[in-house]
Amino acid sequence: MLATIGWTALLGAGVLIEVLSRLRLTRTPSLVRASALLATSLPGRVILILLWAFVGLHLFARYTIPGG
């Protein structure tokens, strides 16, 4: 239950940052622009792939395996 709340809070924070950046209320780049900036270099691509694999694996294990 606590992990679900944490993932939901993380998702909500990401949506909030995206909305605020697209409305130009903050000086932070949108998530798409930040990801594109990371993807321009090899270490950035490795970080994005590892982050994607970490989140995907944890969400898969949490919500598809019975008793997980």
mmCIF file of C-alpha atoms in Angstrom:
data_model
loop_
_atom_site.group_PDB
_atom_site.id
_atom_site.type_symbol
_atom_site.label_atom_id
_atom_site.label_comp_id
_atom_site.label_asym_id
_atom_site.label_seq_id
_atom_site.Cartn_x
_atom_site.Cartn_y
_atom_site.Cartn_z
ATOM 1 C CA MET A 1 0.000 0.000 0.000
ATOM 2 C CA LEU A 2 2.785 2.424 0.909
ATOM 3 C CA ALA A 3 4.611 1.734 -2.360
ATOM 4 C CA THR A 4 1.448 2.470 -4.343
ATOM 5 C CA ILE A 5 1.104 5.807 -2.567
ATOM 6 C CA GLY A 6 4.755 6.570 -3.324
ATOM 7 C CA TRP A 7 4.433 5.760 -7.039
ATOM 8 C CA THR A 8 1.226 7.802 -7.240
ATOM 9 C CA ALA A 9 2.915 10.765 -5.523
ATOM 10 C CA LEU A 10 5.878 10.497 -7.906
ATOM 11 C CA LEU A 11 3.555 10.409 -10.912
ATOM 12 C CA GLY A 12 1.603 13.383 -9.554
ATOM 13 C CA ALA A 13 4.809 15.372 -9.017
ATOM 14 C CA GLY A 14 5.878 14.627 -12.590
ATOM 15 C CA VAL A 15 2.535 15.773 -13.975
ATOM 16 C CA LEU A 16 2.668 18.936 -11.840
ATOM 17 C CA ILE A 17 6.191 19.773 -13.041
ATOM 18 C CA GLU A 18 5.143 19.171 -16.648
ATOM 19 C CA VAL A 19 2.058 21.384 -16.386
ATOM 20 C CA LEU A 20 3.932 24.214 -14.648
ATOM 21 C CA SER A 21 6.760 24.118 -17.175
ATOM 22 C CA ARG A 22 4.379 24.149 -20.142
ATOM 23 C CA LEU A 23 2.470 27.103 -18.676
ATOM 24 C CA ARG A 24 5.851 28.845 -18.258
ATOM 25 C CA LEU A 25 5.239 29.401 -14.544
ATOM 26 C CA THR A 26 8.641 27.965 -13.652
ATOM 27 C CA ARG A 27 12.034 28.025 -15.313
ATOM 28 C CA THR A 28 12.270 24.226 -15.373
ATOM 29 C CA PRO A 29 12.245 22.492 -18.763
ATOM 30 C CA SER A 30 9.420 20.127 -19.651
ATOM 31 C CA LEU A 31 10.072 16.413 -19.135
ATOM 32 C CA VAL A 32 10.293 15.921 -22.904
ATOM 33 C CA ARG A 33 12.947 18.636 -23.241
ATOM 34 C CA ALA A 34 14.902 17.321 -20.246
ATOM 35 C CA SER A 35 14.816 13.776 -21.657
ATOM 36 C CA ALA A 36 15.920 15.019 -25.070
ATOM 37 C CA LEU A 37 18.816 16.862 -23.458
ATOM 38 C CA LEU A 38 19.885 13.694 -21.636
ATOM 39 C CA ALA A 39 19.595 11.631 -24.822
ATOM 40 C CA THR A 40 22.155 13.735 -26.685
ATOM 41 C CA SER A 41 25.098 12.000 -25.021
ATOM 42 C CA LEU A 42 25.984 8.364 -24.491
ATOM 43 C CA PRO A 43 26.044 8.546 -20.665
ATOM 44 C CA GLY A 44 22.662 10.268 -20.770
ATOM 45 C CA ARG A 45 21.225 7.484 -22.922
ATOM 46 C CA VAL A 46 22.560 4.876 -20.513
ATOM 47 C CA ILE A 47 20.957 6.740 -17.585
ATOM 48 C CA LEU A 48 17.611 6.932 -19.399
ATOM 49 C CA ILE A 49 17.670 3.216 -20.244
ATOM 50 C CA LEU A 50 18.609 2.233 -16.685
ATOM 51 C CA LEU A 51 15.894 4.510 -15.258
ATOM 52 C CA TRP A 52 13.333 3.072 -17.675
ATOM 53 C CA ALA A 53 14.345 -0.494 -16.793
ATOM 54 C CA PHE A 54 14.304 0.229 -13.025
ATOM 55 C CA VAL A 55 10.846 1.769 -13.062
ATOM 56 C CA GLY A 56 9.457 -0.807 -15.483
ATOM 57 C CA LEU A 57 10.799 -3.746 -13.514
ATOM 58 C CA HIS A 58 9.540 -2.425 -10.193
ATOM 59 C CA LEU A 59 6.100 -1.575 -11.508
ATOM 60 C CA PHE A 60 5.886 -4.943 -13.270
ATOM 61 C CA ALA A 61 6.915 -6.810 -10.120
ATOM 62 C CA ARG A 62 4.608 -4.779 -7.890
ATOM 63 C CA TYR A 63 1.415 -4.919 -9.951
ATOM 64 C CA THR A 64 1.528 -8.151 -11.972
ATOM 65 C CA ILE A 65 3.054 -10.825 -9.749
ATOM 66 C CA PRO A 66 0.530 -12.154 -7.217
ATOM 67 C CA GLY A 67 1.605 -11.531 -3.640
ATOM 68 C CA GLY A 68 4.297 -9.048 -4.729
#
